[in-house]
Amino acid sequence: MTSELAVKGGELLFCGCTSWDSVGRRKGLPEANLVSPTRLRPLLGVDICFVAAGCASCHCVALDTEGRCYTWGRNEASQLGHGDKITRDRPTVVSELSKFKIVKAAAGRSHTVVVTDDGQSFAFGWNKHGQLGIGHAKNETELSPVRCAVSEVHTTACGADFTVWLTSVEGASILTAGLPQYGQLGHATDNEYNTKDSSVRLAYEAQPRPRPIASFSGETIVKVACGTNHTVAVDKNGYVYTWGFGGYGRLGHREQKDEFAPRRVEVFTRQNVLPPYAVVSAGSVNSACTAGGGQLYMWGKIKSTGDDSMYPKPLLDLSGWNLRCMDSGNMHHFVGADSSCISWGHAQSGELGYGPNGQKSSAVPKKVDILDGMHVISVACGFAHSMVIIDRTNVEDRLEQLDVYDGKAPEEVGAEPVSESPVSQKAPKRAAAKAAAKSNKRKKSKDASDSEDEEEISDDDESDDYEEQSNGRAKSSGRGRGKAAGKAAAAKKGAGRGRGRPPSANQSSQPEGKVSTGKRGRPRKTQE
């Protein structure tokens, strides 16, 4: 998320995994990783002014100064908007958007949303949960851009399966649509219901039409960032609000409880409100922003080991730096500050850009040496990749020395994948023997930050593994919040248990508001 409207173009550099169909699902080939910031052949000399990726996304979006929209990466749900489901290694212009000038974009797990210079918004990709905001979820995928049911939009942000729009409409400055499972839409409900009267299996009613958040009716929201299943927003007065999934303390409220409606973060009040130029970012398991004096604060799971930060704490390693832009991926972070590019976090695919002789991961912020002395215009972090836009002024000679990645043509990548749909929140029922085998496999799995080290897994288990990682928690689809009595009794009879259900009725019937110390936030201590 940039702290200002990015209008100047520059050279786009990419680092991280290019094995789009396997990243996050099985161990990829090392040669598919670009471990140093690398130029992309189709974008050489193109003035890129904005890049977008999501902490749960395995695809990329880039916008140039002419308003053209380029997409590439995983495409099994048509999240690239080219009218097909063919994965693309090379940035490709979305032809159906060519008559518009695209100025902002955001990427979810399997969907993409863009904003035009005249305030329209278009979306494409996976729409099972209504995350495209087009007013219905009749088609699970939209192959090409469709118009969102919003107006006067000036920016957008995407979580894994939901979307947020900021508009200039009075009384409706922030609207949300998509999956409400963890309260990430901010409408004071998760729309949870039982699939059948006799079943304990839960589902969550999709919200396909963008709705204003009622508690913000008198406020103007000016900044927003989305993690996998949580949201961070800033109003015009500099107050910070968070809501959604609460594991690891990523909401900053000193507890791990889900918040179904926006709740103000206490640290950023009184003398410590955010200035207008503040930077706001959200990773899959953490949140960050810059406050007075440019000091960066972070909260949630910041390191792959050690304690979580249950409330915002200043990151002293970056004190004194002038942070202009920042973004967070699954468990890594990129910052543009002064004439340097800084990255840190847990990485396996070279997404920190330290080069072939550098370390893979870093627990503390560290300069990307090859970019030292360069001015960073914008940054974006995806699930296992990073993108940086560099101002070419005075550094064209140095940029010429960087590697160039050609990528494969679409026909070389392969035909359309067999899988017609990406990660789904609900999986079909399995036979008891297979469920038991899967449960045993999960007990052996590591938590999100280490998950790319796992051995190759079967196709049936791929999507569940990917969902665990991008959520940053042990998988636990379907939980009864405060609806314990009836569901617990049904659970004892073994009624209607679907794939992914917790084995214990006690786990699935946690009273409303009670902090979950295991399954929801600390998967290493309590695994299924």
XYZ file of C-alpha atoms in Angstrom:
528
model
C 0.000 0.000 0.000
C 1.506 3.310 -1.011
C 1.080 6.356 1.159
C 0.405 8.633 -1.809
C -1.163 8.464 -5.244
C 1.514 6.899 -7.408
C 1.589 8.665 -10.793
C 5.233 8.458 -11.772
C 6.245 5.317 -13.590
C 9.343 3.198 -13.246
C 10.906 -0.218 -13.834
C 9.146 -3.212 -12.311
C 11.409 -5.752 -10.596
C 10.229 -9.166 -9.440
C 11.639 -11.727 -7.006
C 10.246 -14.970 -5.614
C 8.556 -18.075 -6.936
C 7.471 -18.369 -10.583
C 6.117 -21.915 -10.290
C 2.597 -20.536 -10.099
C 0.561 -23.726 -10.058
C 2.611 -25.457 -7.348
C 3.503 -22.627 -4.955
C 1.843 -23.115 -1.585
C 0.701 -26.608 -2.493
C 3.797 -28.681 -3.008
C 7.516 -28.142 -2.974
C 8.496 -26.270 -6.119
C 11.667 -26.515 -8.143
C 14.468 -24.205 -6.911
C 15.203 -23.105 -10.477
C 11.692 -21.619 -10.616
C 12.697 -19.070 -7.969
C 14.099 -15.647 -8.819
C 16.185 -14.908 -5.725
C 17.364 -11.451 -6.866
C 15.219 -8.546 -8.099
C 14.749 -9.324 -11.783
C 13.332 -7.394 -14.715
C 10.503 -8.959 -16.716
C 10.969 -9.073 -20.483
C 7.431 -7.929 -21.462
C 7.711 -4.878 -19.171
C 11.177 -3.643 -20.164
C 10.934 0.108 -20.630
C 7.236 0.185 -19.662
C 6.411 2.887 -17.101
C 4.729 0.880 -14.342
C 3.177 3.088 -11.668
C 1.250 0.625 -9.471
C 1.577 -3.036 -8.522
C -0.827 -5.248 -6.602
C -0.683 -8.698 -5.060
C -2.289 -10.226 -1.999
C -0.863 -12.106 0.962
C -2.950 -15.100 -0.160
C -2.589 -14.570 -3.918
C -0.394 -16.372 -6.438
C -0.974 -13.899 -9.230
C 0.152 -10.344 -9.946
C -1.295 -7.107 -11.282
C 0.657 -4.149 -12.676
C -0.640 -0.835 -14.017
C 1.274 1.495 -16.324
C 1.028 5.279 -16.605
C -1.259 4.921 -19.625
C -3.809 3.019 -17.552
C -3.166 -0.419 -19.044
C -3.628 -3.396 -16.727
C -1.185 -6.338 -16.906
C -1.805 -9.628 -15.100
C 0.129 -12.884 -14.788
C 0.459 -15.921 -12.514
C -2.011 -18.580 -11.405
C -5.236 -18.522 -13.376
C -7.337 -21.578 -12.538
C -10.262 -19.335 -11.547
C -9.721 -16.784 -14.352
C -8.296 -14.319 -11.847
C -6.148 -12.879 -14.665
C -9.211 -11.710 -16.599
C -8.187 -13.002 -20.033
C -11.304 -15.080 -20.661
C -9.585 -18.420 -20.030
C -7.991 -20.489 -17.264
C -4.473 -20.715 -18.644
C -1.625 -19.845 -16.279
C 0.656 -17.102 -17.605
C 4.327 -16.582 -16.812
C 4.480 -13.315 -18.718
C 2.680 -10.056 -17.891
C -0.207 -9.756 -20.349
C -2.522 -6.797 -20.978
C -6.162 -7.416 -20.010
C -7.641 -6.533 -23.374
C -11.217 -6.070 -22.176
C -10.060 -3.231 -19.914
C -8.198 -1.436 -22.698
C -10.916 1.202 -23.184
C -10.580 2.248 -19.528
C -7.746 3.919 -17.651
C -7.047 1.673 -14.656
C -5.527 3.525 -11.690
C -5.806 1.079 -8.767
C -6.015 -2.687 -8.351
C -6.109 -5.387 -5.684
C -5.693 -9.160 -5.693
C -7.378 -11.773 -3.514
C -6.636 -15.478 -3.328
C -8.390 -16.165 -6.630
C -9.976 -12.891 -7.711
C -8.902 -9.442 -8.896
C -10.551 -6.024 -8.578
C -9.542 -2.852 -10.447
C -10.594 0.812 -10.290
C -10.804 3.247 -13.215
C -9.929 6.927 -13.233
C -13.643 7.826 -13.387
C -14.560 5.847 -10.259
C -15.832 2.611 -11.775
C -14.725 -0.775 -10.491
C -14.411 -4.079 -12.351
C -13.661 -7.565 -11.050
C -12.927 -11.042 -12.380
C -12.112 -14.496 -11.066
C -13.590 -16.623 -8.276
C -16.996 -15.424 -7.090
C -18.455 -18.278 -5.046
C -18.650 -16.073 -1.953
C -19.723 -12.919 -3.796
C -16.268 -11.342 -3.480
C -16.503 -9.702 -6.903
C -19.260 -7.432 -5.603
C -21.397 -7.729 -8.739
C -24.652 -8.298 -6.858
C -24.888 -12.063 -7.307
C -22.849 -15.259 -7.070
C -24.643 -17.206 -9.799
C -21.411 -18.007 -11.603
C -18.631 -19.358 -9.406
C -16.103 -17.809 -11.780
C -16.190 -14.775 -14.045
C -13.784 -15.270 -16.946
C -13.645 -11.606 -17.957
C -14.047 -8.250 -16.176
C -17.557 -7.502 -14.882
C -18.827 -4.265 -13.363
C -18.960 -4.063 -9.553
C -22.093 -2.658 -7.910
C -20.293 0.405 -6.510
C -19.733 3.981 -7.653
C -17.311 6.855 -7.062
C -14.570 4.416 -6.060
C -11.064 5.735 -5.432
C -9.301 2.614 -4.139
C -9.874 -1.040 -3.290
C -8.306 -3.848 -1.236
C -8.816 -7.611 -1.238
C -8.573 -10.293 1.413
C -8.513 -13.957 0.478
C -12.231 -14.180 -0.335
C -13.599 -10.695 0.240
C -13.224 -7.183 -1.139
C -13.281 -3.663 0.310
C -13.968 -0.479 -1.669
C -13.359 3.108 -0.524
C -15.687 5.587 -2.194
C -16.537 9.285 -2.199
C -20.217 8.578 -1.573
C -21.374 10.468 1.504
C -22.243 8.103 4.347
C -20.836 5.103 2.479
C -17.103 5.703 2.373
C -16.319 2.005 2.861
C -18.193 -0.957 1.389
C -17.485 -4.691 1.624
C -18.608 -7.887 -0.102
C -17.661 -11.560 -0.048
C -17.183 -14.203 2.612
C -18.254 -13.065 6.122
C -16.971 -16.143 7.998
C -14.674 -14.349 10.442
C -16.464 -11.003 10.581
C -14.030 -9.492 8.059
C -16.859 -7.648 6.269
C -17.508 -5.562 9.387
C -21.309 -5.962 9.404
C -21.550 -7.316 12.964
C -22.299 -10.865 11.794
C -20.643 -13.842 10.161
C -23.903 -14.986 8.472
C -23.347 -18.454 9.912
C -26.003 -21.145 9.529
C -26.421 -24.911 9.752
C -26.527 -26.622 6.392
C -29.251 -28.947 7.725
C -31.340 -28.979 10.879
C -29.818 -32.291 11.939
C -26.252 -31.348 11.023
C -23.453 -29.599 12.890
C -21.794 -28.669 9.639
C -21.735 -24.896 9.271
C -21.791 -22.640 6.258
C -21.573 -18.889 5.771
C -24.017 -16.997 3.621
C -22.231 -15.120 0.831
C -22.685 -11.381 0.540
C -22.454 -10.576 -3.176
C -23.708 -6.998 -3.014
C -21.293 -4.402 -1.550
C -22.733 -2.920 1.634
C -21.593 0.115 3.607
C -20.357 -0.659 7.119
C -23.021 0.797 9.398
C -20.704 1.737 12.258
C -18.765 4.017 9.882
C -21.847 5.914 8.679
C -20.633 9.193 10.143
C -16.939 8.676 9.388
C -14.782 8.983 6.299
C -12.354 6.114 5.784
C -9.244 7.145 3.846
C -6.961 4.083 3.984
C -7.562 0.343 4.051
C -5.516 -2.856 3.935
C -6.635 -6.485 4.036
C -4.993 -9.604 5.397
C -6.237 -13.070 4.546
C -9.298 -12.729 6.796
C -8.954 -9.400 8.570
C -9.146 -5.708 7.700
C -7.300 -2.574 8.849
C -8.734 0.883 8.140
C -7.861 4.489 8.983
C -10.349 7.364 9.148
C -9.716 10.999 8.233
C -8.923 11.801 11.882
C -6.045 9.290 11.955
C -7.785 6.666 14.079
C -7.062 3.003 13.246
C -9.756 0.303 13.217
C -9.439 -3.449 12.764
C -11.907 -6.306 12.466
C -12.156 -9.921 11.303
C -10.063 -12.947 12.268
C -8.293 -12.366 15.586
C -5.706 -15.177 15.799
C -2.130 -14.235 16.807
C -3.378 -10.828 17.967
C -3.351 -9.461 14.414
C -6.199 -7.065 15.300
C -4.122 -5.351 17.993
C -6.708 -5.535 20.780
C -4.604 -7.531 23.277
C -6.720 -10.644 22.671
C -7.353 -13.204 19.955
C -11.108 -12.794 19.689
C -12.696 -12.306 16.277
C -14.244 -8.877 15.788
C -17.399 -8.790 13.664
C -17.518 -4.986 13.543
C -14.772 -2.325 13.385
C -13.033 -1.740 16.699
C -10.674 1.152 17.337
C -7.070 0.245 18.169
C -6.293 1.962 21.485
C -2.620 2.620 20.798
C -3.421 5.037 17.959
C -5.459 7.594 19.863
C -4.811 10.828 21.750
C -1.275 11.950 20.830
C -0.496 9.071 18.485
C -3.013 9.321 15.671
C -1.823 8.541 12.153
C -0.722 11.447 9.940
C -2.235 11.859 6.437
C 0.864 10.365 4.766
C 0.814 7.229 6.941
C 1.456 3.810 5.418
C -0.930 0.951 6.281
C -0.293 -2.716 5.528
C -1.733 -6.123 6.412
C -0.117 -9.537 6.034
C -1.752 -12.905 6.431
C -1.041 -13.034 10.182
C -0.063 -9.468 11.100
C -0.764 -5.773 10.586
C 1.394 -2.642 10.361
C 1.224 1.128 9.999
C 3.388 4.200 10.406
C 2.405 6.688 13.102
C 3.794 10.042 14.223
C 7.372 10.707 13.112
C 7.143 7.888 10.599
C 7.653 5.206 13.246
C 6.545 1.778 12.030
C 4.309 -0.226 14.366
C 3.547 -3.916 13.868
C 1.322 -6.424 15.633
C 0.289 -10.062 15.291
C 2.651 -12.872 14.344
C 5.719 -10.941 13.229
C 8.351 -13.689 13.404
C 8.057 -17.381 12.612
C 9.317 -18.148 16.119
C 8.857 -16.394 19.444
C 5.898 -14.654 21.024
C 3.188 -12.862 19.096
C 2.562 -9.141 19.536
C -0.963 -8.801 20.851
C -0.940 -5.016 20.402
C 0.997 -2.541 18.195
C 4.665 -2.173 19.088
C 7.246 0.073 17.406
C 9.728 -1.718 15.161
C 12.870 -0.031 16.433
C 15.061 -1.434 13.651
C 13.419 1.042 11.278
C 13.385 4.067 13.569
C 14.592 7.155 11.735
C 13.813 5.789 8.268
C 11.429 7.676 6.000
C 9.015 4.911 5.004
C 7.125 5.755 1.822
C 5.533 2.398 0.992
C 5.161 -1.052 2.495
C 3.408 -4.326 1.818
C 3.253 -7.715 3.514
C 2.931 -11.208 2.058
C 2.296 -14.522 3.728
C 5.156 -14.087 6.216
C 7.440 -11.502 4.606
C 7.549 -7.715 4.299
C 8.939 -5.170 1.827
C 9.517 -1.478 2.513
C 10.609 1.433 0.357
C 12.443 3.973 2.530
C 14.747 6.880 1.656
C 17.010 5.559 -1.136
C 16.824 1.962 -0.018
C 14.655 -1.110 -0.267
C 14.314 -3.135 2.920
C 12.845 -6.602 3.406
C 12.538 -9.212 6.132
C 10.524 -12.210 7.241
C 10.304 -15.937 6.660
C 10.881 -16.870 3.030
C 11.563 -19.997 1.009
C 11.399 -18.833 -2.595
C 13.759 -15.862 -2.741
C 10.971 -13.340 -2.180
C 13.223 -11.183 0.019
C 15.563 -10.523 -2.916
C 18.831 -11.095 -1.066
C 20.438 -12.875 -4.021
C 21.978 -16.332 -4.574
C 24.660 -15.768 -1.932
C 22.386 -14.102 0.600
C 20.312 -15.616 3.348
C 16.836 -16.942 2.574
C 15.110 -15.397 5.568
C 15.791 -12.597 8.002
C 14.186 -12.031 11.391
C 15.143 -8.343 11.293
C 14.799 -5.717 8.537
C 17.714 -5.909 6.118
C 18.644 -3.880 3.044
C 18.272 -5.453 -0.378
C 21.867 -4.661 -1.314
C 21.449 -4.776 -5.082
C 18.835 -2.008 -4.844
C 20.764 0.241 -2.448
C 20.718 3.843 -3.601
C 17.596 3.359 -5.725
C 14.315 5.206 -5.158
C 11.372 2.844 -4.662
C 8.049 4.122 -5.992
C 5.811 1.248 -4.879
C 5.982 -2.322 -3.551
C 3.629 -5.311 -3.423
C 3.955 -8.721 -1.783
C 2.154 -11.897 -2.813
C 2.040 -15.349 -1.277
C 5.696 -16.150 -2.197
C 6.790 -13.248 -4.365
C 7.530 -9.538 -4.241
C 7.358 -6.693 -6.740
C 9.178 -3.368 -6.587
C 8.883 -0.320 -8.854
C 12.178 1.565 -9.182
C 12.505 5.167 -10.351
C 14.826 4.973 -13.379
C 16.272 8.453 -12.772
C 20.084 8.238 -12.550
C 20.090 4.435 -12.175
C 19.321 3.186 -15.700
C 22.868 1.831 -16.060
C 22.485 -0.201 -12.875
C 19.075 -1.508 -13.938
C 20.585 -2.660 -17.234
C 22.897 -4.956 -15.267
C 20.054 -6.826 -13.589
C 18.855 -10.195 -14.857
C 15.902 -10.364 -17.246
C 13.266 -13.103 -16.939
C 11.579 -14.215 -20.152
C 9.022 -16.642 -18.772
C 7.194 -19.206 -20.837
C 4.566 -18.427 -23.437
C 1.025 -19.538 -22.478
C 1.167 -22.455 -24.914
C 4.417 -23.625 -23.257
C 2.957 -23.475 -19.751
C 0.303 -26.011 -20.704
C -3.367 -26.324 -21.415
C -6.092 -25.408 -19.008
C -5.728 -27.102 -15.621
C -7.958 -30.048 -14.850
C -9.143 -28.329 -11.683
C -12.056 -26.069 -12.558
C -12.193 -24.354 -9.205
C -9.655 -23.001 -6.719
C -9.692 -23.234 -2.960
C -13.204 -23.588 -1.639
C -14.152 -22.863 1.919
C -16.309 -25.978 2.053
C -15.057 -29.346 0.879
C -17.231 -32.381 0.099
C -17.679 -35.193 2.616
C -15.149 -38.010 2.629
C -15.300 -41.590 3.775
C -14.301 -42.191 7.381
C -11.057 -43.955 6.488
C -9.875 -41.100 4.298
C -10.830 -38.525 6.926
C -8.788 -40.400 9.518
C -5.764 -40.532 7.218
C -6.061 -36.803 6.551
C -6.304 -36.061 10.264
C -3.083 -37.956 10.882
C -1.385 -36.001 8.127
C -2.403 -32.721 9.698
C -0.985 -33.682 13.053
C 2.409 -33.916 11.426
C 2.150 -30.644 9.538
C 3.977 -27.506 10.576
C 2.356 -24.098 10.998
C 1.932 -21.570 8.205
C 5.423 -20.102 8.244
C 7.137 -23.454 7.700
C 4.598 -25.041 5.431
C 6.544 -24.780 2.182
C 9.047 -27.292 3.553
C 6.427 -30.026 3.594
C 6.779 -33.025 1.338
C 4.738 -33.168 -1.831
C 1.111 -33.873 -1.114
C -1.669 -35.447 -3.100
C -3.962 -33.435 -5.346
C -6.901 -34.024 -3.007
C -5.062 -32.339 -0.161
C -3.518 -29.462 -2.093
C -6.194 -26.855 -1.585
C -6.571 -27.478 2.147
C -2.827 -27.086 2.666
C -2.815 -23.804 0.746
C -5.743 -22.514 2.778
C -3.981 -23.296 6.060
C -0.905 -21.342 5.012
C -2.658 -18.221 3.823
C -4.827 -18.135 6.940
C -1.832 -18.523 9.220
C -3.505 -21.068 11.472
C -4.321 -24.708 11.853
C -7.249 -25.475 9.596
C -10.620 -25.503 11.319
C -13.460 -24.949 8.899
C -16.828 -24.479 10.537
C -16.973 -23.506 14.191
C -19.980 -23.020 16.441
C -19.705 -19.690 18.193
C -22.032 -19.486 21.146
C -24.387 -22.042 19.603
C -22.918 -24.815 21.664
C -25.730 -26.825 23.178
C -27.595 -28.192 20.162
C -24.543 -28.617 17.965
C -22.448 -30.295 20.627
C -25.196 -32.849 21.204
C -25.448 -33.525 17.501
C -21.687 -33.780 17.240
C -21.623 -36.555 19.842
C -23.863 -38.581 17.578
C -21.427 -37.996 14.711
C -24.157 -36.338 12.672
C -23.239 -34.640 9.400
C -19.541 -34.201 9.997
C -17.932 -33.017 6.770
C -14.354 -32.874 5.633
C -12.320 -30.435 7.672
C -14.530 -30.600 10.757
C -12.718 -30.628 14.099
C -12.651 -34.127 15.624
C -13.840 -32.820 18.967
C -17.248 -31.314 19.622
C -15.689 -29.238 22.390
C -13.476 -27.494 19.855
C -16.345 -26.657 17.555
C -18.579 -25.201 20.250
C -16.633 -22.387 21.807
C -18.755 -19.796 23.653
C -19.055 -16.368 22.090
C -16.209 -14.007 22.879
C -13.955 -16.544 24.551
C -10.316 -16.255 23.546
C -9.140 -19.298 21.651
C -5.565 -20.022 22.614
C -4.997 -23.047 20.453
C -6.781 -23.855 17.221
C -7.462 -20.247 16.251
C -4.134 -18.579 16.879
C -1.364 -20.915 17.963
C -1.400 -24.016 15.798
C 1.781 -25.491 17.219
C 0.308 -25.926 20.664
C -3.031 -27.407 19.664
C -3.168 -29.198 16.363
C -5.970 -31.271 15.015
